[in-house]
């Protein structure tokens, strides 16, 4: 047993693990380009107050799961590792006066988030999210753009059966009356509530709808539905979101108990699940509208909406569905030589090829030619470049390891020959 291990709830993503992550990250980048979401990067830690306000002080994320940084001195500010990206991005929007830019400001970011969760499959203390935000547009069109974008990410990643669960949670105008009804309903069923849920009934009855306790399922199903108690403006907004999503053909299921229970979240709330896995805790991603958040973090009242997709869970889902991870990049050329001592020659030729844009490797040890060629096949190289006596005349041997052919090539045409061979192989 090694003395040091990665901290509980974290994982090393080793070279064999990385290709699928790189594919997901580049897919996110490509979708961002197509949809017009610019990159943004905020610090991995912020003043704790940003999260207390920007996520909510009475949420599990802040109450139980925040990674607080031990201050070094008494004057140090209280910092925490970010549990999610929205609060920091909205803090940056306000700090940099981004309301003077064309609205909405569309931004996106892939990076690690930190929550002191109880580790289990699909639940880590450091995990990765693709976070997308559009700040400065009240919708409903932008809501649909964002929801469809998240759905497309899953589809293009290879998950064909992802469904959107959608709800509207109203606004500060209509929600209080609904919450009062909900409290009344659960009060009537007080004796059936598990202990933990009783505490929630006092602090925030909406969160009862979010309960994962199986004993709550029947009660939740019978509870008043917020979609039946929306004010006209929220109802119209919700209908607008659905009409836009219908027009785009996004598979949506209205889920009246989806609340993502925070006070300043408004109207649109959504989550992504694989079909058949909707009842489970493990959403692939989720998001919503936060029309009160910019103001809470010190800006002018500004609407906003966004999502966070959990990449760890996408990687797990792809593996479960048996979708093969992409192959690691194979070298186009492996430079070997008859003289085991000539590592200088091998490295020099490999460097020339790399300069020409070719993925090249070379044996930098002192192995015999046979061993070098074995290594070339093990690495899956397309060509072996073999340096020998004819190097005096500026010639090398180019062996196509896939076709099993070999011929002499002038050194100064080597890069071009390899490129030509690579392209006929790929396209021919
Ligand atoms: P949330 O804002 O909590 O709904 O998180 C958004 C998404 O991030 C979730 O749907 C998950 O895919 C992912 N996520 C949240 N917490 C974790 C975690 N501890 N480990 C892995 N993924 C997570």
Short mmCIF file of C-alpha atoms and ligand atoms in Angstrom, two decimals:
data_model
loop_
_atom_site.label_atom_id
_atom_site.label_comp_id
_atom_site.label_asym_id
_atom_site.label_seq_id
_atom_site.Cartn_x
_atom_site.Cartn_y
_atom_site.Cartn_z
CA UNK A 1 0.00 0.00 0.00
CA UNK A 2 1.61 3.32 -1.03
CA UNK A 3 2.06 5.88 1.71
CA UNK A 4 0.21 8.62 -0.18
CA UNK A 5 -3.07 8.34 -1.99
CA UNK A 6 -5.36 10.81 -3.79
CA UNK A 7 -7.74 12.35 -1.22
CA UNK A 8 -10.99 10.51 -0.56
CA UNK A 9 -13.62 11.41 -3.12
CA UNK A 10 -11.05 12.48 -5.74
CA UNK A 11 -9.56 10.52 -8.63
CA UNK A 12 -6.53 10.65 -10.83
CA UNK A 13 -7.49 10.78 -14.48
CA UNK A 14 -4.68 8.73 -15.97
CA UNK A 15 -3.53 8.78 -19.60
CA UNK A 16 -5.87 5.86 -20.36
CA UNK A 17 -8.79 7.84 -18.90
CA UNK A 18 -8.08 11.15 -20.55
CA UNK A 19 -9.14 10.63 -24.20
CA UNK A 20 -12.85 10.50 -23.38
CA UNK A 21 -12.49 13.65 -21.26
CA UNK A 22 -10.66 15.42 -24.02
CA UNK A 23 -13.40 14.46 -26.43
CA UNK A 24 -16.10 15.85 -24.13
CA UNK A 25 -14.17 19.04 -23.52
CA UNK A 26 -13.61 19.62 -27.19
CA UNK A 27 -17.27 18.85 -27.93
CA UNK A 28 -18.24 21.49 -25.35
CA UNK A 29 -15.85 23.95 -27.01
CA UNK A 30 -17.22 23.19 -30.45
CA UNK A 31 -20.84 23.62 -29.32
CA UNK A 32 -19.87 26.87 -27.60
CA UNK A 33 -18.48 28.10 -30.91
CA UNK A 34 -21.57 27.06 -32.85
CA UNK A 35 -23.98 28.62 -30.33
CA UNK A 36 -21.91 31.73 -29.63
CA UNK A 37 -20.92 31.22 -26.00
CA UNK A 38 -17.53 32.77 -25.23
CA UNK A 39 -15.10 31.29 -22.75
CA UNK A 40 -14.75 32.73 -19.27
CA UNK A 41 -12.60 31.62 -16.39
CA UNK A 42 -13.07 32.63 -12.76
CA UNK A 43 -10.97 31.61 -9.72
CA UNK A 44 -11.44 28.21 -8.15
CA UNK A 45 -12.04 29.92 -4.83
CA UNK A 46 -14.03 33.00 -3.90
CA UNK A 47 -15.03 34.84 -0.78
CA UNK A 48 -17.33 32.47 1.05
CA UNK A 49 -20.04 35.12 1.03
CA UNK A 50 -20.27 34.86 -2.79
CA UNK A 51 -21.46 31.28 -2.39
CA UNK A 52 -23.55 31.94 0.69
CA UNK A 53 -25.47 34.51 -1.30
CA UNK A 54 -24.99 33.11 -4.78
CA UNK A 55 -25.96 29.53 -3.95
CA UNK A 56 -27.94 30.15 -0.79
CA UNK A 57 -26.91 29.86 2.86
CA UNK A 58 -29.55 27.26 3.71
CA UNK A 59 -28.75 24.81 0.91
CA UNK A 60 -26.96 21.49 1.39
CA UNK A 61 -24.24 22.76 -0.91
CA UNK A 62 -23.34 25.61 1.43
CA UNK A 63 -24.44 24.21 4.79
CA UNK A 64 -22.81 20.82 4.53
CA UNK A 65 -20.70 20.56 1.42
CA UNK A 66 -18.67 23.76 1.14
CA UNK A 67 -14.88 23.29 1.20
CA UNK A 68 -13.89 26.18 3.43
CA UNK A 69 -10.27 27.30 3.27
CA UNK A 70 -8.55 27.48 6.63
CA UNK A 71 -7.44 31.14 6.99
CA UNK A 72 -3.69 31.64 7.59
CA UNK A 73 -4.08 34.77 9.66
CA UNK A 74 -6.91 36.41 11.45
CA UNK A 75 -7.22 39.15 8.86
CA UNK A 76 -7.58 36.67 6.00
CA UNK A 77 -10.93 36.78 4.28
CA UNK A 78 -13.07 33.69 4.51
CA UNK A 79 -12.62 31.81 1.24
CA UNK A 80 -14.11 28.60 -0.09
CA UNK A 81 -13.47 26.35 -3.06
CA UNK A 82 -16.26 26.82 -5.56
CA UNK A 83 -19.04 24.22 -5.39
CA UNK A 84 -20.43 25.43 -8.74
CA UNK A 85 -19.64 28.08 -11.32
CA UNK A 86 -22.68 30.35 -11.57
CA UNK A 87 -22.04 32.43 -8.45
CA UNK A 88 -18.47 33.25 -9.48
CA UNK A 89 -19.50 34.10 -13.05
CA UNK A 90 -22.28 36.38 -11.86
CA UNK A 91 -19.83 37.98 -9.40
CA UNK A 92 -17.52 38.64 -12.38
CA UNK A 93 -20.42 40.02 -14.46
CA UNK A 94 -21.15 42.58 -11.76
CA UNK A 95 -17.51 43.36 -10.94
CA UNK A 96 -16.56 44.05 -14.57
CA UNK A 97 -19.67 46.00 -15.47
CA UNK A 98 -20.59 43.47 -18.14
CA UNK A 99 -24.09 44.94 -18.39
CA UNK A 100 -22.59 47.49 -20.81
CA UNK A 101 -21.81 44.66 -23.27
CA UNK A 102 -24.44 43.47 -25.77
CA UNK A 103 -26.98 41.43 -23.81
CA UNK A 104 -27.35 38.66 -23.10
CA UNK A 105 -23.75 37.93 -22.22
CA UNK A 106 -23.26 34.31 -23.27
CA UNK A 107 -20.40 32.56 -21.50
CA UNK A 108 -19.26 29.02 -20.79
CA UNK A 109 -16.60 27.20 -18.87
CA UNK A 110 -15.33 23.67 -18.23
CA UNK A 111 -13.60 23.10 -14.92
CA UNK A 112 -13.45 21.34 -11.59
CA UNK A 113 -15.92 22.02 -8.77
CA UNK A 114 -15.57 20.97 -5.16
CA UNK A 115 -18.17 19.66 -2.74
CA UNK A 116 -17.62 17.90 0.53
CA UNK A 117 -20.12 15.23 -0.48
CA UNK A 118 -20.25 11.68 0.84
CA UNK A 119 -18.24 9.93 -1.86
CA UNK A 120 -19.95 7.20 -3.89
CA UNK A 121 -20.24 6.27 -7.55
CA UNK A 122 -21.05 9.42 -9.52
CA UNK A 123 -20.57 11.63 -6.46
CA UNK A 124 -17.10 13.01 -5.94
CA UNK A 125 -15.47 15.74 -3.90
CA UNK A 126 -13.78 17.11 -6.99
CA UNK A 127 -15.80 16.76 -10.18
CA UNK A 128 -16.05 18.52 -13.51
CA UNK A 129 -18.83 20.58 -14.94
CA UNK A 130 -19.52 22.23 -18.25
CA UNK A 131 -21.20 25.40 -17.18
CA UNK A 132 -23.12 27.65 -19.58
CA UNK A 133 -24.75 30.98 -18.70
CA UNK A 134 -26.72 33.65 -20.57
CA UNK A 135 -27.05 36.80 -18.48
CA UNK A 136 -29.30 39.70 -19.45
CA UNK A 137 -32.26 38.15 -21.31
CA UNK A 138 -35.58 37.38 -19.64
CA UNK A 139 -36.56 34.71 -22.17
CA UNK A 140 -38.42 32.56 -23.02
CA UNK A 141 -36.43 32.00 -26.26
CA UNK A 142 -33.07 31.99 -24.51
CA UNK A 143 -34.35 29.39 -22.03
CA UNK A 144 -35.08 27.07 -24.94
CA UNK A 145 -31.72 27.82 -26.60
CA UNK A 146 -29.89 26.84 -23.42
CA UNK A 147 -31.98 23.73 -22.70
CA UNK A 148 -31.58 22.51 -26.27
CA UNK A 149 -27.83 23.18 -26.15
CA UNK A 150 -27.44 20.94 -23.08
CA UNK A 151 -29.51 18.25 -24.73
CA UNK A 152 -27.43 18.43 -27.89
CA UNK A 153 -24.27 17.97 -25.88
CA UNK A 154 -25.51 14.60 -24.62
CA UNK A 155 -26.71 13.55 -28.04
CA UNK A 156 -23.44 14.41 -29.75
CA UNK A 157 -21.48 12.81 -26.92
CA UNK A 158 -23.27 9.57 -27.82
CA UNK A 159 -26.11 9.39 -25.26
CA UNK A 160 -29.18 9.05 -27.45
CA UNK A 161 -31.80 8.71 -24.73
CA UNK A 162 -31.50 11.81 -22.57
CA UNK A 163 -34.70 13.50 -21.52
CA UNK A 164 -35.31 16.99 -20.19
CA UNK A 165 -37.38 17.30 -17.02
CA UNK A 166 -38.89 20.76 -16.96
CA UNK A 167 -40.81 22.86 -14.50
CA UNK A 168 -41.54 26.47 -13.66
CA UNK A 169 -41.11 27.51 -10.05
CA UNK A 170 -42.79 30.88 -10.44
CA UNK A 171 -41.39 34.15 -9.19
CA UNK A 172 -41.41 36.16 -5.94
CA UNK A 173 -44.87 37.40 -6.95
CA UNK A 174 -46.68 34.08 -7.20
CA UNK A 175 -44.48 31.62 -5.33
CA UNK A 176 -45.24 32.69 -1.73
CA UNK A 177 -48.94 31.89 -2.09
CA UNK A 178 -48.06 28.51 -3.57
CA UNK A 179 -45.54 27.79 -0.80
CA UNK A 180 -48.23 28.59 1.75
CA UNK A 181 -50.54 26.04 0.12
CA UNK A 182 -47.75 23.50 0.06
CA UNK A 183 -47.01 24.06 3.74
CA UNK A 184 -50.69 23.60 4.54
CA UNK A 185 -50.73 20.35 2.57
CA UNK A 186 -47.70 18.91 4.32
CA UNK A 187 -48.92 20.14 7.71
CA UNK A 188 -52.04 18.06 7.14
CA UNK A 189 -49.75 15.06 6.56
CA UNK A 190 -47.33 15.93 9.32
CA UNK A 191 -47.55 12.52 10.98
CA UNK A 192 -46.36 10.85 7.75
CA UNK A 193 -43.22 12.98 7.38
CA UNK A 194 -39.78 11.50 8.17
CA UNK A 195 -37.82 13.55 10.75
CA UNK A 196 -35.44 15.25 8.31
CA UNK A 197 -38.35 16.41 6.20
CA UNK A 198 -40.10 17.89 9.23
CA UNK A 199 -37.18 20.27 9.68
CA UNK A 200 -37.48 21.26 6.01
CA UNK A 201 -41.18 21.89 6.41
CA UNK A 202 -40.26 24.66 8.83
CA UNK A 203 -37.40 26.20 6.81
CA UNK A 204 -38.38 25.70 3.16
CA UNK A 205 -41.33 23.48 2.24
CA UNK A 206 -40.37 23.61 -1.45
CA UNK A 207 -37.41 21.42 -0.63
CA UNK A 208 -39.77 18.66 0.48
CA UNK A 209 -40.61 18.20 -3.18
CA UNK A 210 -36.93 17.49 -3.79
CA UNK A 211 -36.80 14.74 -1.17
CA UNK A 212 -35.19 11.50 -2.29
CA UNK A 213 -36.76 9.60 0.61
CA UNK A 214 -38.85 6.79 -0.95
CA UNK A 215 -41.43 7.20 1.83
CA UNK A 216 -42.12 10.68 0.48
CA UNK A 217 -42.93 9.68 -3.10
CA UNK A 218 -46.68 9.19 -2.64
CA UNK A 219 -47.07 12.37 -0.59
CA UNK A 220 -45.16 14.37 -3.19
CA UNK A 221 -47.28 12.97 -6.00
CA UNK A 222 -50.42 14.20 -4.23
CA UNK A 223 -49.07 17.66 -3.41
CA UNK A 224 -50.38 20.83 -5.07
CA UNK A 225 -48.40 21.55 -8.26
CA UNK A 226 -46.73 24.88 -8.71
CA UNK A 227 -47.52 24.90 -12.43
CA UNK A 228 -51.19 25.12 -11.44
CA UNK A 229 -50.53 28.25 -9.36
CA UNK A 230 -48.39 30.44 -11.58
CA UNK A 231 -49.24 34.10 -12.08
CA UNK A 232 -50.15 35.13 -15.63
CA UNK A 233 -46.67 36.41 -16.45
CA UNK A 234 -44.97 33.22 -15.24
CA UNK A 235 -47.55 31.05 -16.98
CA UNK A 236 -47.00 32.90 -20.24
CA UNK A 237 -43.24 32.53 -19.86
CA UNK A 238 -43.53 28.81 -19.16
CA UNK A 239 -45.82 28.31 -22.18
CA UNK A 240 -43.32 30.23 -24.27
CA UNK A 241 -40.43 28.01 -23.19
CA UNK A 242 -42.43 24.90 -24.04
CA UNK A 243 -43.52 26.25 -27.42
CA UNK A 244 -39.91 27.03 -28.32
CA UNK A 245 -38.72 23.61 -27.16
CA UNK A 246 -41.52 21.87 -29.05
CA UNK A 247 -40.50 23.68 -32.20
CA UNK A 248 -36.96 22.38 -31.73
CA UNK A 249 -38.11 18.82 -31.10
CA UNK A 250 -36.42 18.51 -27.69
CA UNK A 251 -37.92 15.63 -25.68
CA UNK A 252 -39.38 17.29 -22.57
CA UNK A 253 -41.32 15.91 -19.66
CA UNK A 254 -43.04 18.33 -17.31
CA UNK A 255 -42.01 17.40 -13.78
CA UNK A 256 -44.04 19.35 -11.20
CA UNK A 257 -41.83 18.31 -8.28
CA UNK A 258 -38.60 19.62 -9.82
CA UNK A 259 -37.74 22.73 -7.78
CA UNK A 260 -33.97 23.10 -7.40
CA UNK A 261 -35.28 24.77 -4.21
CA UNK A 262 -33.52 28.13 -3.89
CA UNK A 263 -35.36 31.35 -3.26
CA UNK A 264 -33.96 33.51 -6.02
CA UNK A 265 -34.23 30.85 -8.67
CA UNK A 266 -37.19 31.87 -10.76
CA UNK A 267 -39.41 30.36 -13.37
CA UNK A 268 -37.58 27.81 -15.53
CA UNK A 269 -36.01 24.82 -13.75
CA UNK A 270 -34.73 21.77 -15.63
CA UNK A 271 -32.66 18.62 -15.28
CA UNK A 272 -31.32 16.02 -17.68
CA UNK A 273 -31.74 12.31 -17.06
CA UNK A 274 -31.19 9.19 -19.03
CA UNK A 275 -34.57 7.68 -19.84
CA UNK A 276 -35.46 5.11 -17.23
CA UNK A 277 -33.16 6.75 -14.67
CA UNK A 278 -35.37 9.76 -13.90
CA UNK A 279 -36.25 8.63 -10.41
CA UNK A 280 -32.64 8.29 -9.33
CA UNK A 281 -30.56 10.84 -7.54
CA UNK A 282 -28.13 11.14 -10.33
CA UNK A 283 -29.09 13.82 -12.76
CA UNK A 284 -26.64 14.20 -15.63
CA UNK A 285 -27.03 17.94 -15.36
CA UNK A 286 -29.38 20.70 -14.44
CA UNK A 287 -30.04 24.36 -14.54
CA UNK A 288 -32.49 27.15 -14.25
CA UNK A 289 -33.33 30.78 -14.36
CA UNK A 290 -31.96 33.07 -11.65
CA UNK A 291 -33.53 36.47 -12.24
CA UNK A 292 -32.74 37.61 -8.68
CA UNK A 293 -29.09 36.63 -8.53
CA UNK A 294 -27.28 39.56 -10.16
CA UNK A 295 -29.00 41.93 -7.78
CA UNK A 296 -28.18 39.73 -4.78
CA UNK A 297 -24.50 39.93 -5.70
CA UNK A 298 -24.60 43.71 -5.91
CA UNK A 299 -25.64 44.43 -9.51
CA UNK A 300 -28.75 45.94 -11.01
CA UNK A 301 -31.76 43.67 -11.44
CA UNK A 302 -30.78 41.47 -14.42
CA UNK A 303 -32.31 38.21 -15.59
CA UNK A 304 -30.14 35.16 -16.22
CA UNK A 305 -30.28 31.47 -16.98
CA UNK A 306 -27.75 28.67 -17.19
CA UNK A 307 -26.92 25.02 -16.70
CA UNK A 308 -24.18 22.84 -15.31
CA UNK A 309 -23.60 19.41 -16.83
CA UNK A 310 -21.66 16.92 -14.73
CA UNK A 311 -18.95 15.49 -16.97
CA UNK A 312 -18.02 12.68 -14.57
CA UNK A 313 -21.53 11.33 -14.89
CA UNK A 314 -21.45 11.58 -18.67
CA UNK A 315 -18.24 9.55 -18.69
CA UNK A 316 -19.89 6.93 -16.43
CA UNK A 317 -23.02 6.86 -18.59
CA UNK A 318 -21.00 6.41 -21.78
CA UNK A 319 -19.15 3.48 -20.19
CA UNK A 320 -22.44 1.95 -19.00
CA UNK A 321 -23.89 2.21 -22.49
CA UNK A 322 -20.80 0.47 -23.84
CA UNK A 323 -19.77 3.43 -25.94
CA UNK A 324 -16.11 2.99 -26.64
CA UNK A 325 -13.69 5.64 -25.49
CA UNK A 326 -11.68 7.25 -28.28
CA UNK A 327 -8.29 5.71 -28.99
CA UNK A 328 -5.24 7.57 -27.75
CA UNK A 329 -3.45 9.42 -30.56
CA UNK A 330 -1.09 7.09 -32.37
CA UNK A 331 2.14 8.40 -33.80
CA UNK A 332 2.34 8.77 -37.56
CA UNK A 333 6.04 7.99 -37.47
CA UNK A 334 8.47 6.21 -35.22
CA UNK A 335 12.13 6.94 -35.87
CA UNK A 336 14.47 3.98 -35.44
CA UNK A 337 18.06 3.37 -36.50
CA UNK A 338 20.47 0.56 -37.20
CA UNK A 339 23.03 2.06 -34.85
CA UNK A 340 21.68 1.71 -31.28
CA UNK A 341 24.03 4.45 -30.08
CA UNK A 342 22.70 7.08 -32.51
CA UNK A 343 20.02 8.59 -30.29
CA UNK A 344 21.16 12.02 -31.51
CA UNK A 345 20.26 11.13 -35.12
CA UNK A 346 16.90 9.66 -34.13
CA UNK A 347 15.94 12.61 -31.99
CA UNK A 348 17.05 15.06 -34.68
CA UNK A 349 14.89 13.43 -37.37
CA UNK A 350 11.89 13.13 -35.00
CA UNK A 351 12.26 16.80 -34.13
CA UNK A 352 12.26 17.77 -37.82
CA UNK A 353 9.06 15.77 -38.35
CA UNK A 354 7.44 17.33 -35.28
CA UNK A 355 8.36 20.76 -36.59
CA UNK A 356 6.52 19.84 -39.80
CA UNK A 357 3.41 19.04 -37.74
CA UNK A 358 3.74 15.25 -37.67
CA UNK A 359 3.15 13.17 -34.53
CA UNK A 360 6.55 11.49 -34.28
CA UNK A 361 8.35 9.46 -31.64
CA UNK A 362 11.87 8.14 -31.48
CA UNK A 363 13.67 5.57 -29.44
CA UNK A 364 15.93 7.62 -27.18
CA UNK A 365 17.58 4.65 -25.50
CA UNK A 366 20.16 2.26 -26.92
CA UNK A 367 18.05 -0.64 -28.05
CA UNK A 368 18.79 -2.79 -31.06
CA UNK A 369 16.89 -2.05 -34.27
CA UNK A 370 14.60 -5.09 -33.83
CA UNK A 371 13.54 -3.85 -30.42
CA UNK A 372 13.00 -0.35 -31.71
CA UNK A 373 10.69 -1.65 -34.42
CA UNK A 374 8.77 -3.73 -31.89
CA UNK A 375 8.23 -0.54 -29.93
CA UNK A 376 7.02 1.21 -33.10
CA UNK A 377 4.30 -1.43 -33.60
CA UNK A 378 3.37 -1.46 -29.93
CA UNK A 379 2.74 2.28 -30.11
CA UNK A 380 0.61 1.79 -33.20
CA UNK A 381 2.81 3.94 -35.44
CA UNK A 382 1.81 4.08 -39.09
CA UNK A 383 5.37 4.44 -40.38
CA UNK A 384 8.79 3.48 -39.13
CA UNK A 385 11.62 5.69 -40.34
CA UNK A 386 14.84 3.70 -40.34
CA UNK A 387 18.17 5.50 -40.33
CA UNK A 388 21.16 3.55 -41.69
CA UNK A 389 24.34 3.93 -43.74
CA UNK A 390 22.49 5.55 -46.65
CA UNK A 391 21.95 8.58 -44.41
CA UNK A 392 25.36 9.67 -45.80
CA UNK A 393 23.59 10.14 -49.15
CA UNK A 394 20.64 11.89 -47.49
CA UNK A 395 18.38 8.83 -47.75
CA UNK A 396 16.31 6.94 -45.15
CA UNK A 397 14.06 3.87 -45.29
CA UNK A 398 10.35 4.52 -44.83
CA UNK A 399 8.46 1.40 -43.78
CA UNK A 400 4.66 1.45 -43.86
CA UNK A 401 3.90 -0.75 -40.87
CA UNK A 402 0.26 -1.16 -41.83
CA UNK A 403 0.78 -2.01 -45.49
CA UNK A 404 4.04 -3.92 -44.84
CA UNK A 405 5.88 -2.05 -47.65
CA UNK A 406 9.20 -0.21 -47.50
CA UNK A 407 11.13 2.13 -49.75
CA UNK A 408 13.96 4.64 -49.66
CA UNK A 409 13.05 8.31 -49.34
CA UNK A 410 15.29 11.42 -49.41
CA UNK A 411 15.45 12.92 -45.94
CA UNK A 412 14.28 16.28 -47.20
CA UNK A 413 11.10 14.70 -48.59
CA UNK A 414 10.43 12.54 -45.55
CA UNK A 415 7.79 14.77 -43.94
CA UNK A 416 5.88 15.14 -47.18
CA UNK A 417 5.93 11.38 -47.87
CA UNK A 418 4.58 10.65 -44.40
CA UNK A 419 1.87 13.27 -44.75
CA UNK A 420 0.86 11.87 -48.11
CA UNK A 421 0.79 8.33 -46.71
CA UNK A 422 -1.26 9.45 -43.74
CA UNK A 423 -3.85 11.18 -45.88
CA UNK A 424 -4.26 8.30 -48.35
CA UNK A 425 -4.62 5.99 -45.38
CA UNK A 426 -7.30 8.12 -43.78
CA UNK A 427 -9.26 9.02 -46.87
CA UNK A 428 -8.38 6.28 -49.32
P1 LIG B 1 -26.35 20.66 -9.30
O1 LIG B 1 -26.20 22.10 -9.58
O2 LIG B 1 -26.06 20.27 -7.88
O3 LIG B 1 -27.64 20.08 -9.80
O4 LIG B 1 -25.18 19.96 -10.15
C1 LIG B 1 -25.22 19.97 -11.54
C2 LIG B 1 -24.62 18.68 -12.05
O5 LIG B 1 -23.29 18.52 -11.58
C3 LIG B 1 -25.33 17.44 -11.54
O6 LIG B 1 -26.43 17.13 -12.34
C4 LIG B 1 -24.26 16.39 -11.63
O7 LIG B 1 -24.16 15.89 -12.95
C5 LIG B 1 -23.02 17.16 -11.33
N1 LIG B 1 -22.63 16.98 -9.92
C6 LIG B 1 -23.08 17.63 -8.84
N2 LIG B 1 -22.47 17.21 -7.73
C7 LIG B 1 -21.60 16.24 -8.11
C8 LIG B 1 -20.66 15.40 -7.41
N3 LIG B 1 -20.46 15.48 -6.11
N4 LIG B 1 -19.93 14.52 -8.14
C9 LIG B 1 -20.11 14.43 -9.48
N5 LIG B 1 -20.96 15.18 -10.18
C10 LIG B 1 -21.71 16.08 -9.51
#
